[in-house]
mmCIF file of C-alpha atoms and ligand atoms in Angstrom:
data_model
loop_
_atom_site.group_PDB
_atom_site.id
_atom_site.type_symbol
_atom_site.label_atom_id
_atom_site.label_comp_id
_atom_site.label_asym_id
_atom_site.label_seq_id
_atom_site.Cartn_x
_atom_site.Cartn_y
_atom_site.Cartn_z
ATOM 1 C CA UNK A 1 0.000 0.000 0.000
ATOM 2 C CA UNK A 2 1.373 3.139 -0.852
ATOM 3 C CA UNK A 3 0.509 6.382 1.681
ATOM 4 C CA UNK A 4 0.399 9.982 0.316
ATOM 5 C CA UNK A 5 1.495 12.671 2.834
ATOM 6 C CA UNK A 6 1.602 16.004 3.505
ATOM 7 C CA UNK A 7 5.129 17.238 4.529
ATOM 8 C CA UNK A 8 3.940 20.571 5.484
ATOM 9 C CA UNK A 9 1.131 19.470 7.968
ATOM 10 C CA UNK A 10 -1.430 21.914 6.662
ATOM 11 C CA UNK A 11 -3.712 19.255 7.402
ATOM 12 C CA UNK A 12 -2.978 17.086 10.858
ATOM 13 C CA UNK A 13 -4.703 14.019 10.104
ATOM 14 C CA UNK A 14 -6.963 12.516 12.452
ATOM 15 C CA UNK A 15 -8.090 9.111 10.961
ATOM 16 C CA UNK A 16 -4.992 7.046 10.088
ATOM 17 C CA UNK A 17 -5.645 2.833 9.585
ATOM 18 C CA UNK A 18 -4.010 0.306 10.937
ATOM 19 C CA UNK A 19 -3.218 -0.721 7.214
ATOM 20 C CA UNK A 20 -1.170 2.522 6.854
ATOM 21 C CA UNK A 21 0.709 2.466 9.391
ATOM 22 C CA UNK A 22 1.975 -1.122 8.863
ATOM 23 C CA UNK A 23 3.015 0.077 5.154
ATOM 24 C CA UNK A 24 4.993 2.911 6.990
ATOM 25 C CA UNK A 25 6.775 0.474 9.264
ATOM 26 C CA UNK A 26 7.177 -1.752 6.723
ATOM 27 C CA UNK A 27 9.083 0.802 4.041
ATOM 28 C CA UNK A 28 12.685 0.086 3.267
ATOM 29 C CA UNK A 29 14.376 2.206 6.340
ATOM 30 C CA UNK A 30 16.187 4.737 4.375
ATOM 31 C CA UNK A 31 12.757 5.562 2.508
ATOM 32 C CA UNK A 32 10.883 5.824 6.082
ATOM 33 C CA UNK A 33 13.574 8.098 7.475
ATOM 34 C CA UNK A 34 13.921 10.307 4.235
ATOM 35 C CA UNK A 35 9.883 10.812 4.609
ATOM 36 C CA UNK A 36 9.890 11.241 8.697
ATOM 37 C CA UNK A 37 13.072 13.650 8.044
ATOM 38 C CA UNK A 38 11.500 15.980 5.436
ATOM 39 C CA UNK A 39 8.118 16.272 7.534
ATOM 40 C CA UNK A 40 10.664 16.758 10.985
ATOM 41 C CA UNK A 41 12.049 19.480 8.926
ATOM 42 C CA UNK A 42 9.364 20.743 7.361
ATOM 43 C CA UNK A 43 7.961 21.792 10.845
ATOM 44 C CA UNK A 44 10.367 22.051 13.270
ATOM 45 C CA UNK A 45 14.154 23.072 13.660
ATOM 46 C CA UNK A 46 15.747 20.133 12.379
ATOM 47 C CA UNK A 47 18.887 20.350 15.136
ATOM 48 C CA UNK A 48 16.664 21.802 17.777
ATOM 49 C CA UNK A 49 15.975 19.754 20.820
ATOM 50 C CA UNK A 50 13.389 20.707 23.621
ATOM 51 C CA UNK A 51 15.056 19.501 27.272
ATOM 52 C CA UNK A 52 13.003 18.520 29.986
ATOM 53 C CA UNK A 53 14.013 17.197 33.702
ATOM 54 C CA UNK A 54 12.143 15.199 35.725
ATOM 55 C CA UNK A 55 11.754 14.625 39.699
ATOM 56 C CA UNK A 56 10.014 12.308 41.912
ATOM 57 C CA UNK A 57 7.883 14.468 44.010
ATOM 58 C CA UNK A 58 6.268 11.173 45.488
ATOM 59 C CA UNK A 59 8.080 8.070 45.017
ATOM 60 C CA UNK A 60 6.892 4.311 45.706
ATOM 61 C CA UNK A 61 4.037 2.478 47.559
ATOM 62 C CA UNK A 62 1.397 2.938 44.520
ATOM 63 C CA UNK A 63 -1.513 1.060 44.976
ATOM 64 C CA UNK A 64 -1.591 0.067 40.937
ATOM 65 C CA UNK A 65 -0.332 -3.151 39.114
ATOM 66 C CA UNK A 66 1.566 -1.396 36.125
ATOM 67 C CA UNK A 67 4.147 -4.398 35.297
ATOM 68 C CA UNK A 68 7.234 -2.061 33.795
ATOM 69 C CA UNK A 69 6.929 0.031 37.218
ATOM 70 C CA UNK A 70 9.505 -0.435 40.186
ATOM 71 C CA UNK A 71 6.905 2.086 42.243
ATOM 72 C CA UNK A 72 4.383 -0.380 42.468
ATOM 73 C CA UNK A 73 3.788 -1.939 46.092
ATOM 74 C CA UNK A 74 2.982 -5.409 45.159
ATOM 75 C CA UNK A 75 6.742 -5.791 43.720
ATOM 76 C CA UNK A 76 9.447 -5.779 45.611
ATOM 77 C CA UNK A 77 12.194 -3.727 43.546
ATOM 78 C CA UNK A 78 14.414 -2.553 46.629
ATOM 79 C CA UNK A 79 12.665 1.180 45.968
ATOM 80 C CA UNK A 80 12.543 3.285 49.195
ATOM 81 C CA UNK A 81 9.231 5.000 49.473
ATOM 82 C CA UNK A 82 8.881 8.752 50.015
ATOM 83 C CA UNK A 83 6.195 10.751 50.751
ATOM 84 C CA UNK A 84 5.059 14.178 49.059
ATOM 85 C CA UNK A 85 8.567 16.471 49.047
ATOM 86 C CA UNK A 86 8.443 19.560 50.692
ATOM 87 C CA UNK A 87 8.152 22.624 48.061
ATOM 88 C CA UNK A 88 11.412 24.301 49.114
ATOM 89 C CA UNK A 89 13.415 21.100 47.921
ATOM 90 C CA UNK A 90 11.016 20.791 44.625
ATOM 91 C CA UNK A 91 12.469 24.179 43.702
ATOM 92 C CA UNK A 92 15.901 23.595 44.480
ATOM 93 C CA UNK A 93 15.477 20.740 42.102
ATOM 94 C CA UNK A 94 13.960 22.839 39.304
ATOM 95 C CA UNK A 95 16.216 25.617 39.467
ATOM 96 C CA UNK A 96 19.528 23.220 39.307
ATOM 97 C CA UNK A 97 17.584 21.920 36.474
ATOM 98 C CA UNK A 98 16.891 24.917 35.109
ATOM 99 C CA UNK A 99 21.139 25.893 35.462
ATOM 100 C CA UNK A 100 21.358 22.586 33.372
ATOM 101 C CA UNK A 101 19.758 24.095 30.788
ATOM 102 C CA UNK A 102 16.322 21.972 30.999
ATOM 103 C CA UNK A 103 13.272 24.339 29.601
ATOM 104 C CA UNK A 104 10.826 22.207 31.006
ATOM 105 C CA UNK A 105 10.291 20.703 34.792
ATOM 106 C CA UNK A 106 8.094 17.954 34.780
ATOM 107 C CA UNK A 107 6.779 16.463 38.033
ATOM 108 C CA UNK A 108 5.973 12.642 38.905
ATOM 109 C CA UNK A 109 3.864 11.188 41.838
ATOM 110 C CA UNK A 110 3.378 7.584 42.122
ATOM 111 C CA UNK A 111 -0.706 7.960 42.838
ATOM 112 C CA UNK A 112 -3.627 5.769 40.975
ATOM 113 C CA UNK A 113 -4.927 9.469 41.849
ATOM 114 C CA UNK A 114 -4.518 12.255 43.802
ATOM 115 C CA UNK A 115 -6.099 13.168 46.494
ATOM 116 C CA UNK A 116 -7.698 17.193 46.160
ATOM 117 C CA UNK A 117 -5.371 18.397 49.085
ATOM 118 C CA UNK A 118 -2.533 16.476 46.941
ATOM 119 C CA UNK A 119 -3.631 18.528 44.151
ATOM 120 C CA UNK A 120 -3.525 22.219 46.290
ATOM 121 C CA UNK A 121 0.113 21.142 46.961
ATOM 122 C CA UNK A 122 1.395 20.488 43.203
ATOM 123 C CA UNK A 123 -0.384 24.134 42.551
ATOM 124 C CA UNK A 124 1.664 25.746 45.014
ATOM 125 C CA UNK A 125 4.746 23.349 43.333
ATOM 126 C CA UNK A 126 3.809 24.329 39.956
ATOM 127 C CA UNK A 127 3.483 28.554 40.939
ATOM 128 C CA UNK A 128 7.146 28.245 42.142
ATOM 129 C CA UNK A 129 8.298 26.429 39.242
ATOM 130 C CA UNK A 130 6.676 28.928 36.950
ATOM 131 C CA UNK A 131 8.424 31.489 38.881
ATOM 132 C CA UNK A 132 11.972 30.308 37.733
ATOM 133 C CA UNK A 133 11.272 30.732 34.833
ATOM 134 C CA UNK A 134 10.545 27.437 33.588
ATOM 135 C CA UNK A 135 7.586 25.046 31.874
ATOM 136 C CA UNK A 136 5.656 22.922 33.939
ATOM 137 C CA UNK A 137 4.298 19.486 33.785
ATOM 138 C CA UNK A 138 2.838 16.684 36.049
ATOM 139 C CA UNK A 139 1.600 13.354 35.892
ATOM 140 C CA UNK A 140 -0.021 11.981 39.100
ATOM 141 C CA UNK A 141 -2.633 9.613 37.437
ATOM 142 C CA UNK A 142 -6.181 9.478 37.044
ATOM 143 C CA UNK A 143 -8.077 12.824 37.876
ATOM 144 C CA UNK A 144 -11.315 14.305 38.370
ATOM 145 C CA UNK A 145 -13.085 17.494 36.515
ATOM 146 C CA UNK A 146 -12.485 19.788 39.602
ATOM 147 C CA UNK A 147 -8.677 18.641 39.859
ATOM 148 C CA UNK A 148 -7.912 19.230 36.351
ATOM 149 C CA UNK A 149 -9.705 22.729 36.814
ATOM 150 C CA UNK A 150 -7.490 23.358 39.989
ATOM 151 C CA UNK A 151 -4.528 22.464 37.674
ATOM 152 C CA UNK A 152 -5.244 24.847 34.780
ATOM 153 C CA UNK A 153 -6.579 28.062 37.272
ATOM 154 C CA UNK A 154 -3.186 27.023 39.207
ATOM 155 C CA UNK A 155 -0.961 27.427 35.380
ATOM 156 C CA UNK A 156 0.065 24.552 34.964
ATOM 157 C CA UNK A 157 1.384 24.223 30.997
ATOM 158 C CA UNK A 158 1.330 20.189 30.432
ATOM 159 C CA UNK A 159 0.021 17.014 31.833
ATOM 160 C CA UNK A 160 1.421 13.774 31.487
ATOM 161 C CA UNK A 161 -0.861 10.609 31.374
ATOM 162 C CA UNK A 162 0.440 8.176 28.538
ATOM 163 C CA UNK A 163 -1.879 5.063 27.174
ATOM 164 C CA UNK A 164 1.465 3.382 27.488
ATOM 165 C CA UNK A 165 0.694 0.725 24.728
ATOM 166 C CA UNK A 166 -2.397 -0.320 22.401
ATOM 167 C CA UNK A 167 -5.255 -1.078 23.972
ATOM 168 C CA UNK A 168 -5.191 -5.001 23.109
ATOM 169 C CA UNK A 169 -2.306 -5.099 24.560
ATOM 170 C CA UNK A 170 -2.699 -3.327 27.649
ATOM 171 C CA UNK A 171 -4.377 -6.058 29.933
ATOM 172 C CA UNK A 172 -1.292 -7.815 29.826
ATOM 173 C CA UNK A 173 0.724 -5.248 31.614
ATOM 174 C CA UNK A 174 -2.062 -3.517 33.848
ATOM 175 C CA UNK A 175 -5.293 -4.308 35.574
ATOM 176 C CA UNK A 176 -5.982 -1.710 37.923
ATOM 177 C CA UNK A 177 -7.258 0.396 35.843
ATOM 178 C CA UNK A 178 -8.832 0.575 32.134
ATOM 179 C CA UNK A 179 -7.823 1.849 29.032
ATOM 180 C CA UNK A 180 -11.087 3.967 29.142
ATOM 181 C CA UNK A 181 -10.006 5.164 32.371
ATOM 182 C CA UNK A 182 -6.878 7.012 30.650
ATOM 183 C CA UNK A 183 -9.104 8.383 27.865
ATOM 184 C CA UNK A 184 -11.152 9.974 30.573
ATOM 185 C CA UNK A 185 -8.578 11.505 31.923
ATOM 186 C CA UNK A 186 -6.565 12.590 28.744
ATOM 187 C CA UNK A 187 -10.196 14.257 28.315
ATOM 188 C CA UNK A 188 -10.363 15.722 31.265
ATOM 189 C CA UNK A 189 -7.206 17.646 30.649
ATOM 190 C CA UNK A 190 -7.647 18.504 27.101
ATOM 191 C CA UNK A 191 -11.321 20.353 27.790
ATOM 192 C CA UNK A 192 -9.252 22.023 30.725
ATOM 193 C CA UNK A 193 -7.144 23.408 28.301
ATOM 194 C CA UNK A 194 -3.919 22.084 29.557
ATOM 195 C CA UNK A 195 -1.374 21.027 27.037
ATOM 196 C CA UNK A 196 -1.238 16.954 26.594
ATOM 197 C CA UNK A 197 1.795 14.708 26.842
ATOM 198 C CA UNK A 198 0.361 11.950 25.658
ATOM 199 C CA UNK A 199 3.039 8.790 24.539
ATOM 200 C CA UNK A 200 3.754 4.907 25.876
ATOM 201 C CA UNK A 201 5.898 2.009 25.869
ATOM 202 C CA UNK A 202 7.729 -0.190 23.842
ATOM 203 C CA UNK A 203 10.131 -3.309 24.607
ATOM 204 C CA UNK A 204 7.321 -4.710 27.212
ATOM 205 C CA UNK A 205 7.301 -7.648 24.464
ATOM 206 C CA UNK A 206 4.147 -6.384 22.438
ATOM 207 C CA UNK A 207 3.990 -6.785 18.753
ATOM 208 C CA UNK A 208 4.511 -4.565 15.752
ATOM 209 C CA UNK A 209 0.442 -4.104 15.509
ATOM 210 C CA UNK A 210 0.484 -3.207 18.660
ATOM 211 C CA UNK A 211 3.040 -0.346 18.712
ATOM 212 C CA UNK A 212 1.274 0.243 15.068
ATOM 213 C CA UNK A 213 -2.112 0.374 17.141
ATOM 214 C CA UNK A 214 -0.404 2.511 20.463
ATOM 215 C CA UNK A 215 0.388 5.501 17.498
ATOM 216 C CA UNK A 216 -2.706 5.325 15.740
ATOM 217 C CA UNK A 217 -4.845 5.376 19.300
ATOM 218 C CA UNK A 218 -2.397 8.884 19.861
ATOM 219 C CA UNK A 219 -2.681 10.546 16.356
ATOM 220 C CA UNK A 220 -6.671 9.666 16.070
ATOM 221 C CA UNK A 221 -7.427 11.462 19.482
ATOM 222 C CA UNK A 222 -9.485 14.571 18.827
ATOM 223 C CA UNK A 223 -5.884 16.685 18.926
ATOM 224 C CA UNK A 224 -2.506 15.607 18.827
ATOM 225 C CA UNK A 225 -1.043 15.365 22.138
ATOM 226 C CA UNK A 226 1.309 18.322 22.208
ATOM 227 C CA UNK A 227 4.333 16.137 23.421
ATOM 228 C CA UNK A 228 4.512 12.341 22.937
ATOM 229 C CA UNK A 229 7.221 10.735 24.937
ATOM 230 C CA UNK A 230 8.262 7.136 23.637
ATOM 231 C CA UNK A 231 9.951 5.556 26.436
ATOM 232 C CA UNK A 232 11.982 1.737 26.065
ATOM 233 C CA UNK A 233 10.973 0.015 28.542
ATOM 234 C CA UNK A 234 13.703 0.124 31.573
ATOM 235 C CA UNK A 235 13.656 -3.506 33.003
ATOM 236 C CA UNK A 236 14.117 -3.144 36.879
ATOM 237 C CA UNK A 237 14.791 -6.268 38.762
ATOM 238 C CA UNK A 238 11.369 -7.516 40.876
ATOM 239 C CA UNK A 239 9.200 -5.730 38.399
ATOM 240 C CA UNK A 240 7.296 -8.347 36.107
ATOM 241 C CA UNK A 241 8.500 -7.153 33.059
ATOM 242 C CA UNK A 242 12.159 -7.764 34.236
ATOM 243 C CA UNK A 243 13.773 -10.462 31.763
ATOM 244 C CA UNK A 244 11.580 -9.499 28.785
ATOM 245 C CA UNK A 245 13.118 -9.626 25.387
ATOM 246 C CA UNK A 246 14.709 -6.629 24.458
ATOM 247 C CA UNK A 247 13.398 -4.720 21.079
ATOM 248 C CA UNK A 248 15.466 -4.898 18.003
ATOM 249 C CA UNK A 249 17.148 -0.681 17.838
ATOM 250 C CA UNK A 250 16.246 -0.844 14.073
ATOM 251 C CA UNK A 251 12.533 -1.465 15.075
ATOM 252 C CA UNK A 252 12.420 1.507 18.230
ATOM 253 C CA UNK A 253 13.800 4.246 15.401
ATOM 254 C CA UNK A 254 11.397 2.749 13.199
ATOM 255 C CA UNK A 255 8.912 3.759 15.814
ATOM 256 C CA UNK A 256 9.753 7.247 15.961
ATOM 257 C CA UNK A 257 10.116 7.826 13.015
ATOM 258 C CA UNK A 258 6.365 6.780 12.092
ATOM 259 C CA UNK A 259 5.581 8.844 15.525
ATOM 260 C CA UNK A 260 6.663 11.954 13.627
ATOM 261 C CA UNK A 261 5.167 11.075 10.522
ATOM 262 C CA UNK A 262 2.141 10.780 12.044
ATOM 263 C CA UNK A 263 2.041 13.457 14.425
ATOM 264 C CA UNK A 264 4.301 16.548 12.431
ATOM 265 C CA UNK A 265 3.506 19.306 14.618
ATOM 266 C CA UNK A 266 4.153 16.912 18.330
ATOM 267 C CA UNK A 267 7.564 17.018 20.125
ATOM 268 C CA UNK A 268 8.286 13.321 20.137
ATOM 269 C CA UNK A 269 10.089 12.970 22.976
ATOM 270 C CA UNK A 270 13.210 9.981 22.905
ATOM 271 C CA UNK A 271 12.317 9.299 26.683
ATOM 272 C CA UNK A 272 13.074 6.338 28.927
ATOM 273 C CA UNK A 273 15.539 3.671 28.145
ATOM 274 C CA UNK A 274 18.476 6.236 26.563
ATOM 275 C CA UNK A 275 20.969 5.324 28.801
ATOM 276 C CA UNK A 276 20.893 1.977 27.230
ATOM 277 C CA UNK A 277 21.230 3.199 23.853
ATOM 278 C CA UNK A 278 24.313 4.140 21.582
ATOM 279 C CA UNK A 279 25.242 7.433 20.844
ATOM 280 C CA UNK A 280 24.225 6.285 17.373
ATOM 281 C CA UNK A 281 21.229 5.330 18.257
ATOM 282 C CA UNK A 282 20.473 8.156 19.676
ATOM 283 C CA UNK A 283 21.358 10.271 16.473
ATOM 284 C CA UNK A 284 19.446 8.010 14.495
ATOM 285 C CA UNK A 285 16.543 8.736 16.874
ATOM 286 C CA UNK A 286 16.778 12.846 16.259
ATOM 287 C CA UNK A 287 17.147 11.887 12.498
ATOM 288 C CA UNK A 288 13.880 10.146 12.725
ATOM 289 C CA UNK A 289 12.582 13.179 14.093
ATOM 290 C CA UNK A 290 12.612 13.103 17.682
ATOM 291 C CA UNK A 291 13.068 16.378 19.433
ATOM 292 C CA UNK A 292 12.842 16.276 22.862
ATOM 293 C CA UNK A 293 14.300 14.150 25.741
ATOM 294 C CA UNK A 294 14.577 13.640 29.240
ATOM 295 C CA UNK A 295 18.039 15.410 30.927
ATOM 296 C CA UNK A 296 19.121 15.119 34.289
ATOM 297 C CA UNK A 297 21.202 12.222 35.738
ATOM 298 C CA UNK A 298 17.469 10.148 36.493
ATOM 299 C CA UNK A 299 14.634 9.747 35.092
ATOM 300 C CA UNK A 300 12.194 9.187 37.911
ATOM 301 C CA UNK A 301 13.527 6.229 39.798
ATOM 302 C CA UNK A 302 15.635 5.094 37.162
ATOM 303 C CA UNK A 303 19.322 6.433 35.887
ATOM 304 C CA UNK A 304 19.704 8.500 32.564
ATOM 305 C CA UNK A 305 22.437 9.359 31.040
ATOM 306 C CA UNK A 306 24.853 11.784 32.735
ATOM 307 C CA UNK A 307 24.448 15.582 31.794
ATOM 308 C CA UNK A 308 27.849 15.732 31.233
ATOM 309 C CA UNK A 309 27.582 13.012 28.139
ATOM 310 C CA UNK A 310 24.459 14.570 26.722
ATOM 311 C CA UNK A 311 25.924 17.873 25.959
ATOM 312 C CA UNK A 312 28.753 16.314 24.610
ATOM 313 C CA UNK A 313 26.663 14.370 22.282
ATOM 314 C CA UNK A 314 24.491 17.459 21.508
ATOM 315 C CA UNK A 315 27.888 18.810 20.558
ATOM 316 C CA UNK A 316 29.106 16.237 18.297
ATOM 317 C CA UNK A 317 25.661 16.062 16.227
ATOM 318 C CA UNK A 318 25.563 19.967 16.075
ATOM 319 C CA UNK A 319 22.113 19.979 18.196
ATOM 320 C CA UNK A 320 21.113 23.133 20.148
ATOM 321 C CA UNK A 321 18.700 23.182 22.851
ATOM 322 C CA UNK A 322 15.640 25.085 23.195
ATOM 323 C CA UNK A 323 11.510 25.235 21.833
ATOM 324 C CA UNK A 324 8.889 24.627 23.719
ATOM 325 C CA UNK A 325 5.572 23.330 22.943
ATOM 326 C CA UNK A 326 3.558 23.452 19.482
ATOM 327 C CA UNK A 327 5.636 24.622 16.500
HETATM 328 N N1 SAM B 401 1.473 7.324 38.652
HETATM 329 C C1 SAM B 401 1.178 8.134 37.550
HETATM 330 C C2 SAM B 401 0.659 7.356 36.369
HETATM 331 O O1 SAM B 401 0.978 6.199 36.211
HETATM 332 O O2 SAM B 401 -0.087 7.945 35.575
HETATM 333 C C3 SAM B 401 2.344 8.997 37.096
HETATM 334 C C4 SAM B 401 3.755 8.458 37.138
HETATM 335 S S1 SAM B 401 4.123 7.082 36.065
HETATM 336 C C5 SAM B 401 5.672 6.560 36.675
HETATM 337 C C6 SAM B 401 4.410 7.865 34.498
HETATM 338 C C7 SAM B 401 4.767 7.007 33.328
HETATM 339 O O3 SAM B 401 6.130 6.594 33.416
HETATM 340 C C8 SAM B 401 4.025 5.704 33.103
HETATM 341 O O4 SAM B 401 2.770 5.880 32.525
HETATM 342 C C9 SAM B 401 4.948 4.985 32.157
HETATM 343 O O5 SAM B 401 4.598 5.274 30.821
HETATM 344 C C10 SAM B 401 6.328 5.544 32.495
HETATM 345 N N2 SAM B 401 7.189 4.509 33.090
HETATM 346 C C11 SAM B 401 7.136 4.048 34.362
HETATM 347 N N3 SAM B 401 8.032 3.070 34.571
HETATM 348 C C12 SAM B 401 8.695 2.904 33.402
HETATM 349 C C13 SAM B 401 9.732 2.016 32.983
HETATM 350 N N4 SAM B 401 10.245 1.126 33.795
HETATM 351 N N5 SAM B 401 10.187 2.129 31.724
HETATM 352 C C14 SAM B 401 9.640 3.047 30.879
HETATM 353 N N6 SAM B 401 8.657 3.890 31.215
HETATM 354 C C15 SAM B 401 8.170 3.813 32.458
HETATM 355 C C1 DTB B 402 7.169 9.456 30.501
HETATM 356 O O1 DTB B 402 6.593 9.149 29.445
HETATM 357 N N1 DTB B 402 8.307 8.926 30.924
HETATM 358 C C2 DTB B 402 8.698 9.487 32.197
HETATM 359 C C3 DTB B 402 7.615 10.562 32.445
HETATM 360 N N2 DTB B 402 6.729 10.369 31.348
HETATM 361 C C4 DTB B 402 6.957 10.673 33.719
HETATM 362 C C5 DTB B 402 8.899 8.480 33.265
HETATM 363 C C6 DTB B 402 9.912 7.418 32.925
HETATM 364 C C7 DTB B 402 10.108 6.574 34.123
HETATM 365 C C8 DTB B 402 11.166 5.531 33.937
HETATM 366 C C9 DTB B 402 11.302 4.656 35.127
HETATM 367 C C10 DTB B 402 11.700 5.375 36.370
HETATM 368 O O2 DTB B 402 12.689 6.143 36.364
HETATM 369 O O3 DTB B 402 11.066 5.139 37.411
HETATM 370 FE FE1 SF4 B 403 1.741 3.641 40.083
HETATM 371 FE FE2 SF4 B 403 2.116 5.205 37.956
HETATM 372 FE FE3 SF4 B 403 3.885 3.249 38.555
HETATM 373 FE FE4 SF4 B 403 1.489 2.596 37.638
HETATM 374 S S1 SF4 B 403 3.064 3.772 36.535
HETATM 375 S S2 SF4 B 403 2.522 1.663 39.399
HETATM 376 S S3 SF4 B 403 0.216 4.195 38.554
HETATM 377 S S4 SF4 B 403 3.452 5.054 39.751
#
């Protein structure tokens, strides 16, 4: 099947089949990177890469079953729990990101959902935040109408809440809580009028429809999500997904490439899992058309790579840093 597209975006498409998208994965890799390329630089800065940092601002003892995650408390992954961090050490966080050079602070609690007076804390978190300077996101699960309403009169720029993989697929690696669920809440936050980061998963052994089915559930939402993080799975000992087979590099940079084709104007963010990827890799990544990533020696719980290696690499491949949301 051949697909037509529009390199320019003029028209964000909003109804792509599962039979396209397996002809875009399926193109001879030079010919999908030479299309993802000329729509990446069609709409963006090709060598410019938005930097985001993330922090734990509650870490451990979630009540969910999501199998990739060492902050669940039914496994037992040698994570110390923490409760909610006082604001004062939030915003020493941000700002040393910030020094780093990260645009973007993004804020993770390990909640199924947060509790209101949760919620009246990571507004007073996010008002600091703003006050360096900096973006602002948070993901602390499933929320209600009046919480996402507290989040958007509070100015808070982005929420995260990914569908982390197709929804076939998803029973497999959590039962706590629907794939509806996340809709409703990806809902909630769009009619708020808070930018989405919408993305998922790959490496948790799914198959190629299914990472061909995770994209099309993102690009056929109502909007694109404005950032789509695509995170490798990071295998932590005691977690269920520990031990599963790792996915081919050829087939992840396959993946981001069709994430740009299919969402132009979205900062694709190369997420989770970089640490155990080449510098080549990598570059093969930003070719594809990713332009955004994670900084900051960890992730949430997890290591990244060092700060010190990143701006070397954005160095060698002549990247600059900087952008924020929508084109
Ligand atoms: N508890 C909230 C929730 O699940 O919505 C927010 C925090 S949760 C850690 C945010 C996201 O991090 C998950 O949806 C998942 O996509 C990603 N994540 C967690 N553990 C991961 C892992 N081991 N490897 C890759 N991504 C992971
Ligand atoms: C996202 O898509 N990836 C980030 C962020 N959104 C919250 C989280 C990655 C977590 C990796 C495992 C850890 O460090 O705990
Ligand atoms: Fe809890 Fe979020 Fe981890 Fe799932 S991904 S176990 S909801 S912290």
């Amino acid at each position: 099947m051949s697909v037509t597209l529009d390199t320019k975006a003029t028209n964000l498409r909003h109804d792509w089949s599962l039979e396209e998208v397996k002809a875009l994965f399926a193109l001879p890799f030079n010919d999908l990177l030479f299309k993802s390329q000329s729509i990446h630089r069609n709409n963006f800065d090709p060598n410019q890469v938005q930097i985001s940092s993330l922090l734990s601002i509650k870490t451990g003892a979630c009540s969910e079953d999501c199998g990739y995650c060492p902050q669940s408390a039914r496994y037992d992954s040698d994570l110390k729990p923490e409760a909610l961090m006082p604001i004062d050490e939030v915003l020493k966080a941000a700002k040393r990101a910030k020094d780093q050079g990260a645009s973007r602070f993004c804020m993770g609690a390990a909640w199924r959902q947060p509790k209101d007076k949760d919620v009246d804390r990571v507004v007073e978190m996010v008002q600091g935040v703003k006050a360096l300077g900096m973006e602002t996101c948070v993901t602390l699960g499933m929320l209600t109408d009046k919480q996402t309403q507290t989040l958007k009169e509070g100015g808070l720029d982005y929420y995260n809440h990914n569908l982390d993989t197709s929804e076939d697929y998803y029973s497999e690696v959590i039962t706590t809580r629907t794939y509806q669920d996340r809709l409703d809440t990806l809902e909630r936050v769009r009619d708020a009028g808070i930018n989405v980061c919408c993305g998922g998963i790959v490496g948790m052994g799914e198959s190629d429809k299914d990472r061909a089915n995770l994209l099309i559930e993102l690009a056929n939402l109502p909007n694109h999500p404005e950032s789509v993080p695509i995170n490798m799975l990071v295998q932590v000992e005691g977690t269920p997904l520990m031990g599963t087979d790792s996915l081919d590099s050829l087939t992840f940079i396959r993946t981001i490439a069709v994430t740009r084709i299919l969402m132009p104007q979205s900062r694709v963010r190369l997420s989770a899992g970089r640490k155990e990827m080449s510098d080549e890799m990598q570059a093969l990544c930003f070719f594809a058309g990713a332009n955004s990533i994670f900084y900051g020696d960890k992730l949430l719980t997890t290591d990244n790579p060092m700060t010190n290696h990143d701006k070397a690499l954005f160095e060698r491949l002549g990247l600059h840093s900087g952008g924020s949301s929508y084109v």
